Amino acid sequence: MNDSFSILFYIRKNKPDRNGKCTIYLRITVNGKRAETSVHRKVKVEDWNTGSGRAKNSKVSNRELNRFLEDVRARLYQIQGKCVADGRHYSPEMIKNVFQGKSTRHKTLLLIYGNHNKEISELVGREFSSGAYQRHLRTARHLKAFIYKEYGYEDMNVKEIDLKFINRFEHYLKTNLTPCGQNTITKYVTNLKKIMRISYANDWISKDPFYHWKAKWKKVERDILNERELKILMETEMPNQRLEQVRDVFVFCCFTGLSYIDVEKLSDYHFVLNMNGEKWIKINRSKTDTKSSVPLLPVASRILKKYGSDIEIRDGKLLPVISNQKLNIYLKEIAVICNMEKKLTFHLSRHTFATTVTLANGVPIESVSKMLGHSSLKTTQIYAKVIDKKLSEDMKRVAGKY
């Protein structure tokens, strides 16, 4: 560590009290940043040596004052030396707080993030998805590696996080996580932003370092299965039960729009009958806690009946849903079997429902938004891809006018 560290005692000569004495202040400087506080001692203006930052030795009381100031100086160097010996990052504010007996351990960035992640882990499956939890764990790991590489510390005081730190962290992600997409990098930085907002809300920092930072999102074209591809997927015979089950769960979500975490927790509790006796899925989305209401289409209904007899084996789960990671691995196998060049991922089923199954068949976007459980119509518009069939039909209507 090559941090500059200095201590200065000074007075404000223009603010003496009625006895002509001024308060002595302490200034701690680390790498050009300062923290100041009073040492709760006073001295007459004429007894103070500004150049040495000490009282003149002409009086016994002044010599005692100087011994006190030297004790303060020694204590501060002792605190700084312990930080260096422990390999811990230190700031002027942290040195000052330790000197004043204030605890700062809970105000370090990685410790705050660790507590945040511990709280999330206790709410996985209720308020947070497993994927969101894992992303925060990865962000914390990247932050730890960055802090050690950039500063040589195990952790940093949260007060030291500024715009320069944020930009350097973003640069570190771009140069050390290749290949890594722009949106993935931006997501890591916005995860850090959440931690700083928590720190700001708890008065652990005096200002939000993200005030002048703007997220850079790259527009992504969301892939879908068209009608022909969806039909091939449904009709192709799978070579084994494992792939057949994965295909069926995927197709079920193509006709219901459910995300992985919502289909994984789907139970009889989430089905209701309307006044016409039609079955609907009504479920609060795990990601946003908004209500999703979807009428059960015949294809989805047949898949449910297919696996209904094995429900006890699956501990009450309506469908044989395995881990999201394995689902995506097996979907790659299924794509090869179906001679599809598209990269099949489980979330593609939700895009397919929004476009091929609903929007392309004339379902209003407001209704699609309700079925997807979106709180804003703008979110639904992301899924509103104009597919070839819809575009062709629209242009035929135009041609008919001319």
PDB file of N, CA, C and O in Angstrom, residues 233-234 236-251 306-307 320 322 326-338 344:
ATOM      1  N   LEU A 233     -41.550 -28.656 -32.857  1.00  0.00           N
ATOM      2  CA  LEU A 233     -41.139 -29.000 -31.488  1.00  0.00           C
ATOM      3  C   LEU A 233     -42.180 -29.884 -30.810  1.00  0.00           C
ATOM      4  O   LEU A 233     -41.849 -30.860 -30.126  1.00  0.00           O
ATOM      5  N   MET A 234     -43.466 -29.577 -31.020  1.00  0.00           N
ATOM      6  CA  MET A 234     -44.543 -30.328 -30.378  1.00  0.00           C
ATOM      7  C   MET A 234     -44.694 -31.731 -30.971  1.00  0.00           C
ATOM      8  O   MET A 234     -45.039 -32.675 -30.263  1.00  0.00           O
ATOM      9  N   THR A 236     -42.303 -33.556 -32.819  1.00  0.00           N
ATOM     10  CA  THR A 236     -41.110 -34.400 -32.922  1.00  0.00           C
ATOM     11  C   THR A 236     -41.041 -35.362 -31.746  1.00  0.00           C
ATOM     12  O   THR A 236     -41.179 -34.966 -30.589  1.00  0.00           O
ATOM     13  N   GLU A 237     -40.849 -36.636 -32.059  1.00  0.00           N
ATOM     14  CA  GLU A 237     -40.756 -37.651 -31.005  1.00  0.00           C
ATOM     15  C   GLU A 237     -39.379 -37.583 -30.353  1.00  0.00           C
ATOM     16  O   GLU A 237     -38.346 -37.596 -31.029  1.00  0.00           O
ATOM     17  N   MET A 238     -39.369 -37.524 -29.028  1.00  0.00           N
ATOM     18  CA  MET A 238     -38.127 -37.446 -28.275  1.00  0.00           C
ATOM     19  C   MET A 238     -37.565 -38.854 -28.024  1.00  0.00           C
ATOM     20  O   MET A 238     -38.333 -39.799 -27.808  1.00  0.00           O
ATOM     21  N   PRO A 239     -36.233 -39.020 -28.028  1.00  0.00           N
ATOM     22  CA  PRO A 239     -35.629 -40.351 -27.888  1.00  0.00           C
ATOM     23  C   PRO A 239     -35.711 -40.938 -26.487  1.00  0.00           C
ATOM     24  O   PRO A 239     -35.504 -42.131 -26.309  1.00  0.00           O
ATOM     25  N   ASN A 240     -36.006 -40.103 -25.480  1.00  0.00           N
ATOM     26  CA  ASN A 240     -36.086 -40.623 -24.111  1.00  0.00           C
ATOM     27  C   ASN A 240     -37.045 -39.783 -23.278  1.00  0.00           C
ATOM     28  O   ASN A 240     -37.459 -38.685 -23.687  1.00  0.00           O
ATOM     29  N   GLN A 241     -37.386 -40.310 -22.109  1.00  0.00           N
ATOM     30  CA  GLN A 241     -38.361 -39.652 -21.234  1.00  0.00           C
ATOM     31  C   GLN A 241     -37.843 -38.320 -20.704  1.00  0.00           C
ATOM     32  O   GLN A 241     -38.602 -37.365 -20.547  1.00  0.00           O
ATOM     33  N   ARG A 242     -36.552 -38.269 -20.418  1.00  0.00           N
ATOM     34  CA  ARG A 242     -35.953 -37.038 -19.878  1.00  0.00           C
ATOM     35  C   ARG A 242     -36.195 -35.853 -20.811  1.00  0.00           C
ATOM     36  O   ARG A 242     -36.684 -34.796 -20.370  1.00  0.00           O
ATOM     37  N   LEU A 243     -35.882 -36.027 -22.088  1.00  0.00           N
ATOM     38  CA  LEU A 243     -36.062 -34.936 -23.044  1.00  0.00           C
ATOM     39  C   LEU A 243     -37.537 -34.664 -23.335  1.00  0.00           C
ATOM     40  O   LEU A 243     -37.931 -33.522 -23.571  1.00  0.00           O
ATOM     41  N   GLU A 244     -38.352 -35.701 -23.283  1.00  0.00           N
ATOM     42  CA  GLU A 244     -39.790 -35.519 -23.510  1.00  0.00           C
ATOM     43  C   GLU A 244     -40.399 -34.650 -22.416  1.00  0.00           C
ATOM     44  O   GLU A 244     -41.224 -33.768 -22.688  1.00  0.00           O
ATOM     45  N   GLN A 245     -40.000 -34.890 -21.177  1.00  0.00           N
ATOM     46  CA  GLN A 245     -40.519 -34.092 -20.067  1.00  0.00           C
ATOM     47  C   GLN A 245     -40.088 -32.628 -20.181  1.00  0.00           C
ATOM     48  O   GLN A 245     -40.882 -31.714 -19.942  1.00  0.00           O
ATOM     49  N   VAL A 246     -38.822 -32.411 -20.539  1.00  0.00           N
ATOM     50  CA  VAL A 246     -38.327 -31.043 -20.707  1.00  0.00           C
ATOM     51  C   VAL A 246     -39.083 -30.343 -21.829  1.00  0.00           C
ATOM     52  O   VAL A 246     -39.503 -29.183 -21.688  1.00  0.00           O
ATOM     53  N   ARG A 247     -39.274 -31.044 -22.957  1.00  0.00           N
ATOM     54  CA  ARG A 247     -40.030 -30.475 -24.081  1.00  0.00           C
ATOM     55  C   ARG A 247     -41.449 -30.107 -23.653  1.00  0.00           C
ATOM     56  O   ARG A 247     -41.959 -29.032 -23.993  1.00  0.00           O
ATOM     57  N   ASP A 248     -42.099 -30.998 -22.901  1.00  0.00           N
ATOM     58  CA  ASP A 248     -43.482 -30.747 -22.495  1.00  0.00           C
ATOM     59  C   ASP A 248     -43.592 -29.533 -21.561  1.00  0.00           C
ATOM     60  O   ASP A 248     -44.521 -28.723 -21.688  1.00  0.00           O
ATOM     61  N   VAL A 249     -42.667 -29.409 -20.632  1.00  0.00           N
ATOM     62  CA  VAL A 249     -42.688 -28.252 -19.717  1.00  0.00           C
ATOM     63  C   VAL A 249     -42.464 -26.972 -20.514  1.00  0.00           C
ATOM     64  O   VAL A 249     -43.124 -25.948 -20.285  1.00  0.00           O
ATOM     65  N   PHE A 250     -41.547 -27.027 -21.475  1.00  0.00           N
ATOM     66  CA  PHE A 250     -41.263 -25.864 -22.323  1.00  0.00           C
ATOM     67  C   PHE A 250     -42.501 -25.480 -23.130  1.00  0.00           C
ATOM     68  O   PHE A 250     -42.874 -24.295 -23.186  1.00  0.00           O
ATOM     69  N   VAL A 251     -43.156 -26.448 -23.753  1.00  0.00           N
ATOM     70  CA  VAL A 251     -44.350 -26.175 -24.558  1.00  0.00           C
ATOM     71  C   VAL A 251     -45.474 -25.636 -23.675  1.00  0.00           C
ATOM     72  O   VAL A 251     -46.220 -24.730 -24.075  1.00  0.00           O
ATOM     73  N   LYS A 306     -51.469 -35.238 -18.794  1.00  0.00           N
ATOM     74  CA  LYS A 306     -50.460 -36.258 -19.087  1.00  0.00           C
ATOM     75  C   LYS A 306     -49.641 -36.612 -17.851  1.00  0.00           C
ATOM     76  O   LYS A 306     -49.278 -37.775 -17.637  1.00  0.00           O
ATOM     77  N   TYR A 307     -49.374 -35.617 -17.006  1.00  0.00           N
ATOM     78  CA  TYR A 307     -48.523 -35.852 -15.837  1.00  0.00           C
ATOM     79  C   TYR A 307     -49.316 -35.861 -14.523  1.00  0.00           C
ATOM     80  O   TYR A 307     -48.725 -35.913 -13.444  1.00  0.00           O
ATOM     81  N   PRO A 320     -43.118 -32.077 -14.148  1.00  0.00           N
ATOM     82  CA  PRO A 320     -41.762 -32.545 -13.791  1.00  0.00           C
ATOM     83  C   PRO A 320     -40.705 -31.486 -14.102  1.00  0.00           C
ATOM     84  O   PRO A 320     -39.921 -31.604 -15.058  1.00  0.00           O
ATOM     85  N   ILE A 322     -37.353 -29.639 -13.590  1.00  0.00           N
ATOM     86  CA  ILE A 322     -36.019 -29.827 -13.009  1.00  0.00           C
ATOM     87  C   ILE A 322     -35.349 -28.453 -12.888  1.00  0.00           C
ATOM     88  O   ILE A 322     -35.985 -27.426 -13.126  1.00  0.00           O
ATOM     89  N   LYS A 326     -30.268 -27.297 -15.864  1.00  0.00           N
ATOM     90  CA  LYS A 326     -30.399 -28.547 -16.612  1.00  0.00           C
ATOM     91  C   LYS A 326     -31.418 -28.425 -17.734  1.00  0.00           C
ATOM     92  O   LYS A 326     -31.244 -28.995 -18.824  1.00  0.00           O
ATOM     93  N   LEU A 327     -32.493 -27.681 -17.477  1.00  0.00           N
ATOM     94  CA  LEU A 327     -33.494 -27.450 -18.527  1.00  0.00           C
ATOM     95  C   LEU A 327     -32.847 -26.852 -19.766  1.00  0.00           C
ATOM     96  O   LEU A 327     -33.077 -27.306 -20.891  1.00  0.00           O
ATOM     97  N   ASN A 328     -32.028 -25.825 -19.555  1.00  0.00           N
ATOM     98  CA  ASN A 328     -31.400 -25.152 -20.692  1.00  0.00           C
ATOM     99  C   ASN A 328     -30.379 -26.035 -21.393  1.00  0.00           C
ATOM    100  O   ASN A 328     -30.202 -25.945 -22.613  1.00  0.00           O
ATOM    101  N   ILE A 329     -29.713 -26.911 -20.637  1.00  0.00           N
ATOM    102  CA  ILE A 329     -28.771 -27.860 -21.250  1.00  0.00           C
ATOM    103  C   ILE A 329     -29.521 -28.848 -22.140  1.00  0.00           C
ATOM    104  O   ILE A 329     -29.137 -29.115 -23.283  1.00  0.00           O
ATOM    105  N   TYR A 330     -30.628 -29.392 -21.607  1.00  0.00           N
ATOM    106  CA  TYR A 330     -31.407 -30.381 -22.364  1.00  0.00           C
ATOM    107  C   TYR A 330     -32.124 -29.747 -23.560  1.00  0.00           C
ATOM    108  O   TYR A 330     -32.352 -30.412 -24.585  1.00  0.00           O
ATOM    109  N   LEU A 331     -32.484 -28.470 -23.455  1.00  0.00           N
ATOM    110  CA  LEU A 331     -33.128 -27.782 -24.579  1.00  0.00           C
ATOM    111  C   LEU A 331     -32.181 -27.669 -25.770  1.00  0.00           C
ATOM    112  O   LEU A 331     -32.622 -27.662 -26.924  1.00  0.00           O
ATOM    113  N   LYS A 332     -30.891 -27.583 -25.511  1.00  0.00           N
ATOM    114  CA  LYS A 332     -29.914 -27.572 -26.609  1.00  0.00           C
ATOM    115  C   LYS A 332     -29.944 -28.903 -27.357  1.00  0.00           C
ATOM    116  O   LYS A 332     -29.847 -28.937 -28.589  1.00  0.00           O
ATOM    117  N   GLU A 333     -30.079 -30.006 -26.604  1.00  0.00           N
ATOM    118  CA  GLU A 333     -30.197 -31.324 -27.236  1.00  0.00           C
ATOM    119  C   GLU A 333     -31.461 -31.404 -28.083  1.00  0.00           C
ATOM    120  O   GLU A 333     -31.460 -31.930 -29.204  1.00  0.00           O
ATOM    121  N   ILE A 334     -32.547 -30.861 -27.530  1.00  0.00           N
ATOM    122  CA  ILE A 334     -33.833 -30.897 -28.231  1.00  0.00           C
ATOM    123  C   ILE A 334     -33.764 -30.086 -29.531  1.00  0.00           C
ATOM    124  O   ILE A 334     -34.312 -30.501 -30.561  1.00  0.00           O
ATOM    125  N   ALA A 335     -33.069 -28.954 -29.493  1.00  0.00           N
ATOM    126  CA  ALA A 335     -32.922 -28.122 -30.692  1.00  0.00           C
ATOM    127  C   ALA A 335     -32.212 -28.895 -31.802  1.00  0.00           C
ATOM    128  O   ALA A 335     -32.578 -28.800 -32.983  1.00  0.00           O
ATOM    129  N   VAL A 336     -31.197 -29.684 -31.437  1.00  0.00           N
ATOM    130  CA  VAL A 336     -30.467 -30.491 -32.417  1.00  0.00           C
ATOM    131  C   VAL A 336     -31.371 -31.567 -33.009  1.00  0.00           C
ATOM    132  O   VAL A 336     -31.398 -31.793 -34.221  1.00  0.00           O
ATOM    133  N   ILE A 337     -32.156 -32.221 -32.148  1.00  0.00           N
ATOM    134  CA  ILE A 337     -33.071 -33.274 -32.590  1.00  0.00           C
ATOM    135  C   ILE A 337     -34.117 -32.718 -33.559  1.00  0.00           C
ATOM    136  O   ILE A 337     -34.488 -33.374 -34.540  1.00  0.00           O
ATOM    137  N   CYS A 338     -34.563 -31.475 -33.300  1.00  0.00           N
ATOM    138  CA  CYS A 338     -35.585 -30.848 -34.141  1.00  0.00           C
ATOM    139  C   CYS A 338     -34.996 -30.074 -35.315  1.00  0.00           C
ATOM    140  O   CYS A 338     -35.740 -29.396 -36.052  1.00  0.00           O
ATOM    141  N   LEU A 344     -32.183 -22.504 -28.154  1.00  0.00           N
ATOM    142  CA  LEU A 344     -33.337 -22.696 -27.274  1.00  0.00           C
ATOM    143  C   LEU A 344     -32.942 -22.451 -25.823  1.00  0.00           C
ATOM    144  O   LEU A 344     -32.037 -23.096 -25.305  1.00  0.00           O
TER     145      LEU A 344
END
